[in-house]
Structures are given as C-alpha cells and as structure tokens.
C-alpha cells in the first residue's frame, strides 16, 4: 500500500486547548507527531487524551490554538474533510454486513465500484483473508478490532487515530494485538496516534510517548528515555516503579553531585539531574528497582567501592518466577523496592533480614524536590 506524501505530513498542534465552562480539559499544548511514526498519548483516565485526539480528528472544536496536517491547516475543517480516520474501543462494525462489506464501506460510499482488489489486500494486511464472508459477531474481539483497523486504513488516511482500541480485550489478546498493530503500522508506514492508559502498551508499541497529566504533556520521549530519565515524579512513578529518596546537596565532584541522605552519601551524575543543585538544596534521588543489588548485612564488606549504598531490613518478599520482588524498610525510604533476577538466591534474604542495597551511581536520576513525591503512584490502577 502506498500513502500520499506531500513532503511533511507531520501532525502539528500549536497551543491547542479545550475548556468546558470553567474546567480546562487540555491546557494550551504544542505537540508535533512526526510523519510515519507510532506515537502514543499515555495518561490516567480523565487527563485529556481523548479530547486531544478528538481535536485532531475534528470531532471536538478547540477552545484555542491550531491543528496542522503537514502544510495544511485543518483546525476548522469538518472531520470528513480531514485525511484522518479514527478507531475506537468499540469497533462499531455494521452487524448486518459481512467482513468484506464492512471493509469496503468507505470505498463504496465514495462511489468506487471495483473494490475487490483493495479490500482483499486490506484483509490480507490484517490477516483476515479467510474471514471475508463472516459477520462481525462470528469473529473474536481481536479479529473485530482488526476489521475496524482495515476499514479505516482502506481510506488511505495520512493519520490513523486509535482511542484505547484494545481496551475491551483480555490481557493475552491485548499483548498479541499490540504486536499486530505495530506490524501493521510498520507495513503501511502511516502515522498512528494511539491513546492508552496502559504504560506497558505505550512502551511496547510507540516510537515516541507523550505522558499526559491533568491536561498537560509532562514529558515526551522514546520509551527507554522516559523510563531511564524521567524528569518529573509523576513520570517516574507512572511509568514503572521508582524509588525516590529525599536528599540534600552536599558538594559537586567533577561531573557528579554528592548528596546526603539519612547520614550516608549518594552520588548522582550531574547530567541526569533535572533539579536545581545549590549546596544545601533538596533533591529527590531516584533509582529503578531492577538496578539495585541486595546483599545480606554480613556481606557488607564485600560491596565494591564507588557504589551508592543504603542499609535496611527486608519487610516483604514475593517470588514471581523470573524475579523476586523485595520491599525494604530503610531509614532513607520507607518502602524501597528491589527486583532481583532469580539466578543464585541467597537463602538469608528473607523478611526480617538486615541488608545492604547498592547500585552503580550512573543509574541514579535526580528530580526537583518541590514536587509531590508520590505523584502518579497508583494512577494507572485508578484508570484501569
Ligand atoms: N463534553 C464534556 N463536557 C464536560 N467535561 C468533559 C467533556 N468531555 C470531557 N470532559 C472532561 O474533560 C476531562 C478529559 O476527558 P478525556 O479527554 O475524555 O480524558 P481521557 O481520555 O484522558 O480519559 C475529563 O475530566 C472529562 O470529564
Ligand atoms: Mg479517553
């Protein structure tokens, strides 16, 4: 399948906003979605994802700002005049039409007579060639969603908008469909803007993720960049789990910042700190659970020099197969999480044991302490 390319098919939002009475659903937002990319809008329920998507589709009139598709301003165009199609969580297929006719619908409406070749190649693309003569109710949820995708793509949109398209599927099917949608996007090469509250889904599928919170984009980047270098506590807590320690800036040592926390010292690479670092100032020191090694207190002497280290006591441990997840009570952080791969397990690492946690300072990030330390915790559960 070929897509039209008039040089620069980026989706460009400039100061776009939406208010309902005195409530602001989307604060003025600048966002560029590069042509051909798989872009995810990620955030908890109610943060403004659907509203943003509907403004791109033309289903919602913005309160301010503009929408461009490539060089074309579409802010005031009705939906059907925009080179955009939307796939929703509810597939909204026509129940009385078979799969072939569901997919052919957009072509027939435009008065195109010979649809066979195009429909067949679309059904091929979503791997439903065999199902062409079935009715929607005879297909599984995942198959129906693929029909919805084929029905949208046959119109050759420049941009496909997907609003929680996998929300109605069970977990296993959702995982399969994530890979399937990613494959389809790679194959057709058009821009996908995918809305989800599921951080794993966004990370699996997207080239670029915009994390939204309360009507604003908090941070934008590749999945690994957002995970390794969160710049707000919301992103640090919403994307996976972060251990955040309140610390005080002591000195700078070359590229590194030395901090005091609970009587000990921690080292943070200056380049990974998004907070001001004047001596005596407060910083939230972050480290991901899988970056940390756990040693029984009796082995404290064997911990190599140059590692960040804190002490604590195991409060809880859960064996989950590939790893064991520990919760540690530490003077610097009440519920420190550590994920240890199950390779050689130290039988002494059980609840009640005194332990040393240590990690490579390079894996530490620093956040502005003026934010709520627990922003974003549990936000994804609330959304589910
Ligand atoms: N038509 C509307 N009138 C009033 N408030 C609305 C309307 N549509 C959405 N909202 C509010 O705007 C906020 C963002 O909604 P939405 O974009 O649907 O969030 P999300 O898709 O991230 O769950 C929510 O608080 C929602 O209640
Ligand atoms: Mg929504």
JSON list of C-alpha atoms in Angstrom, two decimals, residues 167-301:
[
{"chain": "A", "resi": 167, "resn": "UNK", "atom": "CA", "xyz": [-9.34, -1.69, 25.99]},
{"chain": "A", "resi": 168, "resn": "UNK", "atom": "CA", "xyz": [-12.09, -4.31, 25.61]},
{"chain": "A", "resi": 169, "resn": "UNK", "atom": "CA", "xyz": [-9.72, -7.24, 25.05]},
{"chain": "A", "resi": 170, "resn": "UNK", "atom": "CA", "xyz": [-8.35, -9.55, 27.73]},
{"chain": "A", "resi": 171, "resn": "UNK", "atom": "CA", "xyz": [-4.70, -9.27, 28.66]},
{"chain": "A", "resi": 172, "resn": "UNK", "atom": "CA", "xyz": [-3.30, -12.07, 26.50]},
{"chain": "A", "resi": 173, "resn": "UNK", "atom": "CA", "xyz": [-5.17, -10.96, 23.39]},
{"chain": "A", "resi": 174, "resn": "UNK", "atom": "CA", "xyz": [-4.19, -7.37, 24.08]},
{"chain": "A", "resi": 175, "resn": "UNK", "atom": "CA", "xyz": [-0.50, -8.33, 24.08]},
{"chain": "A", "resi": 176, "resn": "UNK", "atom": "CA", "xyz": [-0.93, -10.13, 20.74]},
{"chain": "A", "resi": 177, "resn": "UNK", "atom": "CA", "xyz": [-2.82, -7.21, 19.22]},
{"chain": "A", "resi": 178, "resn": "UNK", "atom": "CA", "xyz": [-0.15, -4.75, 20.37]},
{"chain": "A", "resi": 179, "resn": "UNK", "atom": "CA", "xyz": [2.43, -6.58, 18.27]},
{"chain": "A", "resi": 180, "resn": "UNK", "atom": "CA", "xyz": [-0.06, -6.98, 15.44]},
{"chain": "A", "resi": 181, "resn": "UNK", "atom": "CA", "xyz": [-0.90, -3.25, 15.32]},
{"chain": "A", "resi": 182, "resn": "UNK", "atom": "CA", "xyz": [2.78, -2.41, 15.46]},
{"chain": "A", "resi": 183, "resn": "UNK", "atom": "CA", "xyz": [3.41, -4.72, 12.49]},
{"chain": "A", "resi": 184, "resn": "UNK", "atom": "CA", "xyz": [0.56, -3.16, 10.51]},
{"chain": "A", "resi": 185, "resn": "UNK", "atom": "CA", "xyz": [1.87, 0.34, 11.22]},
{"chain": "A", "resi": 186, "resn": "UNK", "atom": "CA", "xyz": [5.37, -0.62, 10.09]},
{"chain": "A", "resi": 187, "resn": "UNK", "atom": "CA", "xyz": [3.94, -2.18, 6.94]},
{"chain": "A", "resi": 188, "resn": "UNK", "atom": "CA", "xyz": [1.71, 0.75, 5.88]},
{"chain": "A", "resi": 189, "resn": "UNK", "atom": "CA", "xyz": [4.10, 3.40, 7.20]},
{"chain": "A", "resi": 190, "resn": "UNK", "atom": "CA", "xyz": [1.44, 5.97, 8.06]},
{"chain": "A", "resi": 191, "resn": "UNK", "atom": "CA", "xyz": [1.30, 7.95, 11.28]},
{"chain": "A", "resi": 192, "resn": "UNK", "atom": "CA", "xyz": [-0.50, 6.25, 14.17]},
{"chain": "A", "resi": 193, "resn": "UNK", "atom": "CA", "xyz": [-1.56, 8.26, 17.20]},
{"chain": "A", "resi": 194, "resn": "UNK", "atom": "CA", "xyz": [-2.52, 5.75, 19.86]},
{"chain": "A", "resi": 195, "resn": "UNK", "atom": "CA", "xyz": [-4.26, 6.70, 23.11]},
{"chain": "A", "resi": 196, "resn": "UNK", "atom": "CA", "xyz": [-3.87, 4.41, 26.11]},
{"chain": "A", "resi": 197, "resn": "UNK", "atom": "CA", "xyz": [-3.76, 4.47, 29.91]},
{"chain": "A", "resi": 198, "resn": "UNK", "atom": "CA", "xyz": [-1.60, 1.33, 29.89]},
{"chain": "A", "resi": 199, "resn": "UNK", "atom": "CA", "xyz": [2.06, 2.23, 30.23]},
{"chain": "A", "resi": 200, "resn": "UNK", "atom": "CA", "xyz": [3.28, -1.17, 29.10]},
{"chain": "A", "resi": 201, "resn": "UNK", "atom": "CA", "xyz": [1.16, -0.90, 25.99]},
{"chain": "A", "resi": 202, "resn": "UNK", "atom": "CA", "xyz": [2.54, 2.54, 25.15]},
{"chain": "A", "resi": 203, "resn": "UNK", "atom": "CA", "xyz": [6.11, 1.40, 25.73]},
{"chain": "A", "resi": 204, "resn": "UNK", "atom": "CA", "xyz": [5.71, -1.78, 23.66]},
{"chain": "A", "resi": 205, "resn": "UNK", "atom": "CA", "xyz": [4.22, -0.09, 20.64]},
{"chain": "A", "resi": 206, "resn": "UNK", "atom": "CA", "xyz": [5.31, 3.50, 20.34]},
{"chain": "A", "resi": 207, "resn": "UNK", "atom": "CA", "xyz": [8.41, 5.18, 18.92]},
{"chain": "A", "resi": 208, "resn": "UNK", "atom": "CA", "xyz": [7.53, 8.26, 20.95]},
{"chain": "A", "resi": 209, "resn": "UNK", "atom": "CA", "xyz": [5.35, 8.53, 24.04]},
{"chain": "A", "resi": 210, "resn": "UNK", "atom": "CA", "xyz": [3.80, 11.73, 25.40]},
{"chain": "A", "resi": 211, "resn": "UNK", "atom": "CA", "xyz": [2.91, 11.30, 29.06]},
{"chain": "A", "resi": 212, "resn": "UNK", "atom": "CA", "xyz": [-0.14, 13.40, 29.91]},
{"chain": "A", "resi": 213, "resn": "UNK", "atom": "CA", "xyz": [-1.23, 14.50, 33.35]},
{"chain": "A", "resi": 214, "resn": "UNK", "atom": "CA", "xyz": [-4.18, 16.77, 34.14]},
{"chain": "A", "resi": 215, "resn": "UNK", "atom": "CA", "xyz": [-4.45, 18.23, 30.65]},
{"chain": "A", "resi": 216, "resn": "UNK", "atom": "CA", "xyz": [-0.73, 18.77, 30.09]},
{"chain": "A", "resi": 217, "resn": "UNK", "atom": "CA", "xyz": [2.08, 16.79, 28.48]},
{"chain": "A", "resi": 218, "resn": "UNK", "atom": "CA", "xyz": [4.53, 16.17, 31.33]},
{"chain": "A", "resi": 219, "resn": "UNK", "atom": "CA", "xyz": [7.25, 14.58, 29.26]},
{"chain": "A", "resi": 220, "resn": "UNK", "atom": "CA", "xyz": [7.82, 13.34, 25.75]},
{"chain": "A", "resi": 221, "resn": "UNK", "atom": "CA", "xyz": [10.39, 10.88, 24.54]},
{"chain": "A", "resi": 222, "resn": "UNK", "atom": "CA", "xyz": [11.23, 7.37, 23.46]},
{"chain": "A", "resi": 223, "resn": "UNK", "atom": "CA", "xyz": [10.07, 4.65, 25.88]},
{"chain": "A", "resi": 224, "resn": "UNK", "atom": "CA", "xyz": [13.60, 3.97, 27.11]},
{"chain": "A", "resi": 225, "resn": "UNK", "atom": "CA", "xyz": [14.37, 7.65, 27.55]},
{"chain": "A", "resi": 226, "resn": "UNK", "atom": "CA", "xyz": [11.20, 8.22, 29.60]},
{"chain": "A", "resi": 227, "resn": "UNK", "atom": "CA", "xyz": [11.93, 5.16, 31.70]},
{"chain": "A", "resi": 228, "resn": "UNK", "atom": "CA", "xyz": [15.61, 5.87, 32.33]},
{"chain": "A", "resi": 229, "resn": "UNK", "atom": "CA", "xyz": [15.42, 9.66, 32.54]},
{"chain": "A", "resi": 230, "resn": "UNK", "atom": "CA", "xyz": [12.08, 10.74, 33.98]},
{"chain": "A", "resi": 231, "resn": "UNK", "atom": "CA", "xyz": [12.07, 14.46, 34.71]},
{"chain": "A", "resi": 232, "resn": "UNK", "atom": "CA", "xyz": [9.02, 14.60, 36.98]},
{"chain": "A", "resi": 233, "resn": "UNK", "atom": "CA", "xyz": [7.87, 12.48, 39.91]},
{"chain": "A", "resi": 234, "resn": "UNK", "atom": "CA", "xyz": [4.64, 11.77, 38.01]},
{"chain": "A", "resi": 235, "resn": "UNK", "atom": "CA", "xyz": [6.52, 10.20, 35.11]},
{"chain": "A", "resi": 236, "resn": "UNK", "atom": "CA", "xyz": [8.93, 8.39, 37.45]},
{"chain": "A", "resi": 237, "resn": "UNK", "atom": "CA", "xyz": [6.02, 6.78, 39.31]},
{"chain": "A", "resi": 238, "resn": "UNK", "atom": "CA", "xyz": [3.54, 6.33, 36.47]},
{"chain": "A", "resi": 239, "resn": "UNK", "atom": "CA", "xyz": [5.98, 4.56, 34.15]},
{"chain": "A", "resi": 240, "resn": "UNK", "atom": "CA", "xyz": [7.07, 1.51, 36.12]},
{"chain": "A", "resi": 241, "resn": "UNK", "atom": "CA", "xyz": [8.24, 1.91, 39.69]},
{"chain": "A", "resi": 242, "resn": "UNK", "atom": "CA", "xyz": [10.79, 4.33, 41.07]},
{"chain": "A", "resi": 243, "resn": "UNK", "atom": "CA", "xyz": [12.42, 4.53, 44.47]},
{"chain": "A", "resi": 244, "resn": "UNK", "atom": "CA", "xyz": [12.62, 8.19, 45.44]},
{"chain": "A", "resi": 245, "resn": "UNK", "atom": "CA", "xyz": [14.82, 9.34, 48.31]},
{"chain": "A", "resi": 246, "resn": "UNK", "atom": "CA", "xyz": [14.77, 12.83, 49.80]},
{"chain": "A", "resi": 247, "resn": "UNK", "atom": "CA", "xyz": [18.37, 14.04, 49.84]},
{"chain": "A", "resi": 248, "resn": "UNK", "atom": "CA", "xyz": [20.32, 17.25, 50.36]},
{"chain": "A", "resi": 249, "resn": "UNK", "atom": "CA", "xyz": [23.01, 18.56, 48.02]},
{"chain": "A", "resi": 250, "resn": "UNK", "atom": "CA", "xyz": [26.43, 18.36, 49.67]},
{"chain": "A", "resi": 251, "resn": "UNK", "atom": "CA", "xyz": [29.03, 19.18, 47.01]},
{"chain": "A", "resi": 252, "resn": "UNK", "atom": "CA", "xyz": [29.88, 18.76, 43.37]},
{"chain": "A", "resi": 253, "resn": "UNK", "atom": "CA", "xyz": [32.68, 16.45, 42.42]},
{"chain": "A", "resi": 254, "resn": "UNK", "atom": "CA", "xyz": [33.55, 16.90, 38.76]},
{"chain": "A", "resi": 255, "resn": "UNK", "atom": "CA", "xyz": [30.51, 15.82, 36.75]},
{"chain": "A", "resi": 256, "resn": "UNK", "atom": "CA", "xyz": [28.88, 14.27, 39.80]},
{"chain": "A", "resi": 257, "resn": "UNK", "atom": "CA", "xyz": [26.70, 15.67, 42.54]},
{"chain": "A", "resi": 258, "resn": "UNK", "atom": "CA", "xyz": [27.26, 14.33, 46.04]},
{"chain": "A", "resi": 259, "resn": "UNK", "atom": "CA", "xyz": [24.18, 14.23, 48.25]},
{"chain": "A", "resi": 260, "resn": "UNK", "atom": "CA", "xyz": [23.43, 13.45, 51.89]},
{"chain": "A", "resi": 261, "resn": "UNK", "atom": "CA", "xyz": [20.60, 11.14, 52.78]},
{"chain": "A", "resi": 262, "resn": "UNK", "atom": "CA", "xyz": [19.99, 9.64, 56.21]},
{"chain": "A", "resi": 263, "resn": "UNK", "atom": "CA", "xyz": [23.58, 10.09, 57.37]},
{"chain": "A", "resi": 264, "resn": "UNK", "atom": "CA", "xyz": [25.06, 8.46, 54.23]},
{"chain": "A", "resi": 265, "resn": "UNK", "atom": "CA", "xyz": [26.21, 9.81, 50.89]},
{"chain": "A", "resi": 266, "resn": "UNK", "atom": "CA", "xyz": [24.81, 9.17, 47.46]},
{"chain": "A", "resi": 267, "resn": "UNK", "atom": "CA", "xyz": [26.32, 10.13, 44.11]},
{"chain": "A", "resi": 268, "resn": "UNK", "atom": "CA", "xyz": [24.26, 11.36, 41.15]},
{"chain": "A", "resi": 269, "resn": "UNK", "atom": "CA", "xyz": [25.57, 12.14, 37.65]},
{"chain": "A", "resi": 270, "resn": "UNK", "atom": "CA", "xyz": [25.00, 15.88, 37.09]},
{"chain": "A", "resi": 271, "resn": "UNK", "atom": "CA", "xyz": [23.70, 15.21, 33.58]},
{"chain": "A", "resi": 272, "resn": "UNK", "atom": "CA", "xyz": [20.85, 13.10, 34.97]},
{"chain": "A", "resi": 273, "resn": "UNK", "atom": "CA", "xyz": [19.53, 15.69, 37.39]},
{"chain": "A", "resi": 274, "resn": "UNK", "atom": "CA", "xyz": [16.60, 17.88, 36.34]},
{"chain": "A", "resi": 275, "resn": "UNK", "atom": "CA", "xyz": [16.56, 19.77, 39.67]},
{"chain": "A", "resi": 276, "resn": "UNK", "atom": "CA", "xyz": [18.50, 22.84, 40.79]},
{"chain": "A", "resi": 277, "resn": "UNK", "atom": "CA", "xyz": [21.55, 21.73, 42.76]},
{"chain": "A", "resi": 278, "resn": "UNK", "atom": "CA", "xyz": [22.71, 24.54, 45.00]},
{"chain": "A", "resi": 279, "resn": "UNK", "atom": "CA", "xyz": [24.52, 23.30, 48.11]},
{"chain": "A", "resi": 280, "resn": "UNK", "atom": "CA", "xyz": [22.06, 22.62, 50.90]},
{"chain": "A", "resi": 281, "resn": "UNK", "atom": "CA", "xyz": [19.14, 22.38, 48.45]},
{"chain": "A", "resi": 282, "resn": "UNK", "atom": "CA", "xyz": [16.84, 19.39, 48.37]},
{"chain": "A", "resi": 283, "resn": "UNK", "atom": "CA", "xyz": [16.75, 16.84, 45.55]},
{"chain": "A", "resi": 284, "resn": "UNK", "atom": "CA", "xyz": [14.73, 13.66, 45.09]},
{"chain": "A", "resi": 285, "resn": "UNK", "atom": "CA", "xyz": [17.17, 10.90, 44.23]},
{"chain": "A", "resi": 286, "resn": "UNK", "atom": "CA", "xyz": [15.64, 8.18, 42.08]},
{"chain": "A", "resi": 287, "resn": "UNK", "atom": "CA", "xyz": [16.66, 4.64, 41.20]},
{"chain": "A", "resi": 288, "resn": "UNK", "atom": "CA", "xyz": [14.70, 1.88, 39.45]},
{"chain": "A", "resi": 289, "resn": "UNK", "atom": "CA", "xyz": [14.14, -1.40, 41.37]},
{"chain": "A", "resi": 290, "resn": "UNK", "atom": "CA", "xyz": [15.97, -3.62, 38.87]},
{"chain": "A", "resi": 291, "resn": "UNK", "atom": "CA", "xyz": [19.15, -1.54, 39.04]},
{"chain": "A", "resi": 292, "resn": "UNK", "atom": "CA", "xyz": [19.75, -2.42, 42.70]},
{"chain": "A", "resi": 293, "resn": "UNK", "atom": "CA", "xyz": [21.72, -5.32, 44.16]},
{"chain": "A", "resi": 294, "resn": "UNK", "atom": "CA", "xyz": [20.81, -6.74, 47.50]},
{"chain": "A", "resi": 295, "resn": "UNK", "atom": "CA", "xyz": [23.38, -8.17, 49.94]},
{"chain": "A", "resi": 296, "resn": "UNK", "atom": "CA", "xyz": [22.94, -9.62, 53.40]},
{"chain": "A", "resi": 297, "resn": "UNK", "atom": "CA", "xyz": [24.38, -7.26, 56.02]},
{"chain": "A", "resi": 298, "resn": "UNK", "atom": "CA", "xyz": [27.07, -9.85, 56.85]},
{"chain": "A", "resi": 299, "resn": "UNK", "atom": "CA", "xyz": [28.44, -9.35, 53.32]},
{"chain": "A", "resi": 300, "resn": "UNK", "atom": "CA", "xyz": [28.51, -5.55, 53.55]},
{"chain": "A", "resi": 301, "resn": "UNK", "atom": "CA", "xyz": [32.32, -5.59, 53.40]}
]
